[in-house]
């Protein structure tokens, strides 16, 4: 299994434009934590960036699917700024998501493979939405 992990690490290093870290920087993950060790550990920069990208995605969805098409017309406000605003939020969410993935792989975070499927799905949804929004803006 370590050979497969090393191969994936090299692939994602290239995809994320990272230089490979020195060997043996990965910290072994211990699932058994005693009560004394169960203190709250502050979030790493990658975890904060990942959380922020999820927050931006949630804000974008709320704006795009609830506030802009439903609430604003109900109170008599319609604007042409909604589509560019959603595109900016899409780009910000993509930036934060890629930044967090870069951090997870750069530090060889023990949970980087756990974050990969969720990040991939979210990235696909945001890219699809961004493509649709740009197509709507151009037509």
Short mmCIF file of the C-alpha atoms (twelve columns), coordinates in Angstrom:
data_MODEL
# 
_entry.id   MODEL 
# 
loop_
_atom_site.group_PDB 
_atom_site.id 
_atom_site.type_symbol 
_atom_site.label_atom_id 
_atom_site.label_alt_id 
_atom_site.label_comp_id 
_atom_site.label_asym_id 
_atom_site.label_seq_id 
_atom_site.Cartn_x 
_atom_site.Cartn_y 
_atom_site.Cartn_z 
_atom_site.pdbx_PDB_model_num 
ATOM 1   C CA . UNK A 1   0.000   0.000  0.000   1 
ATOM 2   C CA . UNK A 2   2.827   2.522  0.627   1 
ATOM 3   C CA . UNK A 3   3.911   2.211  -3.027  1 
ATOM 4   C CA . UNK A 4   0.384   3.113  -4.173  1 
ATOM 5   C CA . UNK A 5   0.290   6.057  -1.748  1 
ATOM 6   C CA . UNK A 6   3.682   7.263  -2.986  1 
ATOM 7   C CA . UNK A 7   2.467   7.043  -6.588  1 
ATOM 8   C CA . UNK A 8   -0.666  9.050  -5.781  1 
ATOM 9   C CA . UNK A 9   1.418   11.595 -3.902  1 
ATOM 10  C CA . UNK A 10  3.681   12.067 -6.929  1 
ATOM 11  C CA . UNK A 11  0.661   12.410 -9.240  1 
ATOM 12  C CA . UNK A 12  -0.977  15.042 -7.055  1 
ATOM 13  C CA . UNK A 13  2.332   16.841 -6.558  1 
ATOM 14  C CA . UNK A 14  2.423   17.306 -10.333 1 
ATOM 15  C CA . UNK A 15  -1.275  18.207 -10.618 1 
ATOM 16  C CA . UNK A 16  -1.017  20.805 -7.854  1 
ATOM 17  C CA . UNK A 17  2.402   22.114 -9.026  1 
ATOM 18  C CA . UNK A 18  4.168   21.156 -5.805  1 
ATOM 19  C CA . UNK A 19  7.752   20.148 -5.291  1 
ATOM 20  C CA . UNK A 20  7.936   16.818 -3.465  1 
ATOM 21  C CA . UNK A 21  8.659   17.187 0.257   1 
ATOM 22  C CA . UNK A 22  11.629  15.489 1.870   1 
ATOM 23  C CA . UNK A 23  11.005  11.816 2.707   1 
ATOM 24  C CA . UNK A 24  9.337   10.713 5.949   1 
ATOM 25  C CA . UNK A 25  7.393   13.892 6.676   1 
ATOM 26  C CA . UNK A 26  4.132   11.991 7.080   1 
ATOM 27  C CA . UNK A 27  2.948   11.661 10.666  1 
ATOM 28  C CA . UNK A 28  1.393   8.283  11.474  1 
ATOM 29  C CA . UNK A 29  -2.269  8.526  12.334  1 
ATOM 30  C CA . UNK A 30  -3.303  6.941  15.614  1 
ATOM 31  C CA . UNK A 31  -7.061  6.305  15.820  1 
ATOM 32  C CA . UNK A 32  -6.966  5.457  19.516  1 
ATOM 33  C CA . UNK A 33  -6.822  8.654  21.553  1 
ATOM 34  C CA . UNK A 34  -6.845  8.598  25.311  1 
ATOM 35  C CA . UNK A 35  -8.918  11.053 27.343  1 
ATOM 36  C CA . UNK A 36  -5.780  12.971 28.274  1 
ATOM 37  C CA . UNK A 37  -4.809  13.408 24.609  1 
ATOM 38  C CA . UNK A 38  -8.331  14.384 23.508  1 
ATOM 39  C CA . UNK A 39  -7.678  18.100 23.800  1 
ATOM 40  C CA . UNK A 40  -8.948  20.412 21.105  1 
ATOM 41  C CA . UNK A 41  -6.306  20.805 18.420  1 
ATOM 42  C CA . UNK A 42  -6.390  24.055 16.438  1 
ATOM 43  C CA . UNK A 43  -7.229  23.704 12.770  1 
ATOM 44  C CA . UNK A 44  -4.353  23.731 10.306  1 
ATOM 45  C CA . UNK A 45  -4.255  26.324 7.518   1 
ATOM 46  C CA . UNK A 46  -5.378  23.661 5.034   1 
ATOM 47  C CA . UNK A 47  -8.364  22.707 7.158   1 
ATOM 48  C CA . UNK A 48  -9.312  26.371 7.556   1 
ATOM 49  C CA . UNK A 49  -9.007  26.938 3.797   1 
ATOM 50  C CA . UNK A 50  -11.100 23.828 3.114   1 
ATOM 51  C CA . UNK A 51  -13.770 24.984 5.572   1 
ATOM 52  C CA . UNK A 52  -13.743 28.451 4.038   1 
ATOM 53  C CA . UNK A 53  -14.148 27.018 0.530   1 
ATOM 54  C CA . UNK A 54  -17.157 25.011 1.733   1 
ATOM 55  C CA . UNK A 55  -18.594 28.172 3.296   1 
ATOM 56  C CA . UNK A 56  -18.117 30.088 0.038   1 
ATOM 57  C CA . UNK A 57  -19.786 27.263 -1.900  1 
ATOM 58  C CA . UNK A 58  -22.744 27.265 0.483   1 
ATOM 59  C CA . UNK A 59  -23.033 31.058 0.223   1 
ATOM 60  C CA . UNK A 60  -22.900 30.845 -3.568  1 
ATOM 61  C CA . UNK A 61  -25.644 28.216 -3.659  1 
ATOM 62  C CA . UNK A 62  -27.838 30.203 -1.294  1 
ATOM 63  C CA . UNK A 63  -27.390 33.359 -3.368  1 
ATOM 64  C CA . UNK A 64  -27.751 31.648 -6.727  1 
ATOM 65  C CA . UNK A 65  -30.728 29.422 -5.982  1 
ATOM 66  C CA . UNK A 66  -32.660 31.219 -3.218  1 
ATOM 67  C CA . UNK A 67  -31.857 34.890 -2.785  1 
ATOM 68  C CA . UNK A 68  -31.260 36.093 -6.351  1 
ATOM 69  C CA . UNK A 69  -34.051 34.296 -8.268  1 
ATOM 70  C CA . UNK A 70  -36.737 34.132 -5.546  1 
ATOM 71  C CA . UNK A 71  -36.344 36.718 -2.801  1 
ATOM 72  C CA . UNK A 72  -35.195 39.746 -4.816  1 
ATOM 73  C CA . UNK A 73  -38.062 39.573 -7.374  1 
ATOM 74  C CA . UNK A 74  -40.547 39.148 -4.502  1 
ATOM 75  C CA . UNK A 75  -39.478 42.456 -2.974  1 
ATOM 76  C CA . UNK A 76  -39.301 44.141 -6.370  1 
ATOM 77  C CA . UNK A 77  -35.533 44.154 -6.859  1 
ATOM 78  C CA . UNK A 78  -33.936 42.608 -9.901  1 
ATOM 79  C CA . UNK A 79  -30.407 43.387 -10.901 1 
ATOM 80  C CA . UNK A 80  -27.940 42.452 -13.590 1 
ATOM 81  C CA . UNK A 81  -25.184 42.041 -11.009 1 
ATOM 82  C CA . UNK A 82  -26.356 38.616 -9.835  1 
ATOM 83  C CA . UNK A 83  -24.585 36.535 -12.489 1 
ATOM 84  C CA . UNK A 84  -21.178 38.271 -12.164 1 
ATOM 85  C CA . UNK A 85  -21.474 38.008 -8.364  1 
ATOM 86  C CA . UNK A 86  -22.085 34.264 -8.572  1 
ATOM 87  C CA . UNK A 87  -19.140 33.869 -10.991 1 
ATOM 88  C CA . UNK A 88  -16.844 35.718 -8.571  1 
ATOM 89  C CA . UNK A 89  -18.006 33.450 -5.725  1 
ATOM 90  C CA . UNK A 90  -17.399 30.387 -7.935  1 
ATOM 91  C CA . UNK A 91  -13.837 31.529 -8.643  1 
ATOM 92  C CA . UNK A 92  -13.204 32.271 -4.969  1 
ATOM 93  C CA . UNK A 93  -14.493 28.846 -3.928  1 
ATOM 94  C CA . UNK A 94  -12.310 27.107 -6.537  1 
ATOM 95  C CA . UNK A 95  -9.265  29.085 -5.399  1 
ATOM 96  C CA . UNK A 96  -9.795  28.202 -1.742  1 
ATOM 97  C CA . UNK A 97  -10.457 24.544 -2.535  1 
ATOM 98  C CA . UNK A 98  -7.283  24.198 -4.611  1 
ATOM 99  C CA . UNK A 99  -5.335  26.092 -1.928  1 
ATOM 100 C CA . UNK A 100 -6.498  23.670 0.739   1 
ATOM 101 C CA . UNK A 101 -5.647  20.644 -1.421  1 
ATOM 102 C CA . UNK A 102 -2.193  22.079 -2.054  1 
ATOM 103 C CA . UNK A 103 -1.674  22.471 1.683   1 
ATOM 104 C CA . UNK A 104 -2.851  18.917 2.441   1 
ATOM 105 C CA . UNK A 105 -0.464  17.460 -0.137  1 
ATOM 106 C CA . UNK A 106 2.429   19.779 0.638   1 
ATOM 107 C CA . UNK A 107 2.402   18.799 4.308   1 
ATOM 108 C CA . UNK A 108 1.477   15.156 3.586   1 
ATOM 109 C CA . UNK A 109 -1.479  15.556 5.943   1 
ATOM 110 C CA . UNK A 110 -2.606  12.130 7.213   1 
ATOM 111 C CA . UNK A 111 -6.227  12.801 6.156   1 
ATOM 112 C CA . UNK A 112 -5.434  14.046 2.640   1 
ATOM 113 C CA . UNK A 113 -6.938  10.964 1.002   1 
ATOM 114 C CA . UNK A 114 -10.103 11.382 3.077   1 
ATOM 115 C CA . UNK A 115 -10.563 14.937 1.772   1 
ATOM 116 C CA . UNK A 116 -9.903  14.025 -1.853  1 
ATOM 117 C CA . UNK A 117 -13.317 12.492 -2.794  1 
ATOM 118 C CA . UNK A 118 -15.292 15.301 -1.181  1 
ATOM 119 C CA . UNK A 119 -13.047 17.941 -2.715  1 
ATOM 120 C CA . UNK A 120 -13.322 16.320 -6.139  1 
ATOM 121 C CA . UNK A 121 -17.119 16.252 -6.060  1 
ATOM 122 C CA . UNK A 122 -17.350 19.846 -4.854  1 
ATOM 123 C CA . UNK A 123 -14.814 20.984 -7.463  1 
ATOM 124 C CA . UNK A 124 -16.757 19.229 -10.234 1 
ATOM 125 C CA . UNK A 125 -20.044 20.848 -9.145  1 
ATOM 126 C CA . UNK A 126 -18.486 24.308 -8.921  1 
ATOM 127 C CA . UNK A 127 -16.766 23.960 -12.316 1 
ATOM 128 C CA . UNK A 128 -20.015 22.788 -13.908 1 
ATOM 129 C CA . UNK A 129 -21.884 25.714 -12.345 1 
ATOM 130 C CA . UNK A 130 -19.167 28.151 -13.417 1 
ATOM 131 C CA . UNK A 131 -19.287 26.881 -16.994 1 
ATOM 132 C CA . UNK A 132 -23.058 27.219 -17.070 1 
ATOM 133 C CA . UNK A 133 -22.898 30.743 -15.595 1 
ATOM 134 C CA . UNK A 134 -20.272 31.874 -18.108 1 
ATOM 135 C CA . UNK A 135 -22.341 30.376 -20.941 1 
ATOM 136 C CA . UNK A 136 -25.407 32.261 -19.643 1 
ATOM 137 C CA . UNK A 137 -23.421 35.478 -19.424 1 
ATOM 138 C CA . UNK A 138 -22.183 35.144 -23.009 1 
ATOM 139 C CA . UNK A 139 -25.603 34.377 -24.497 1 
# 
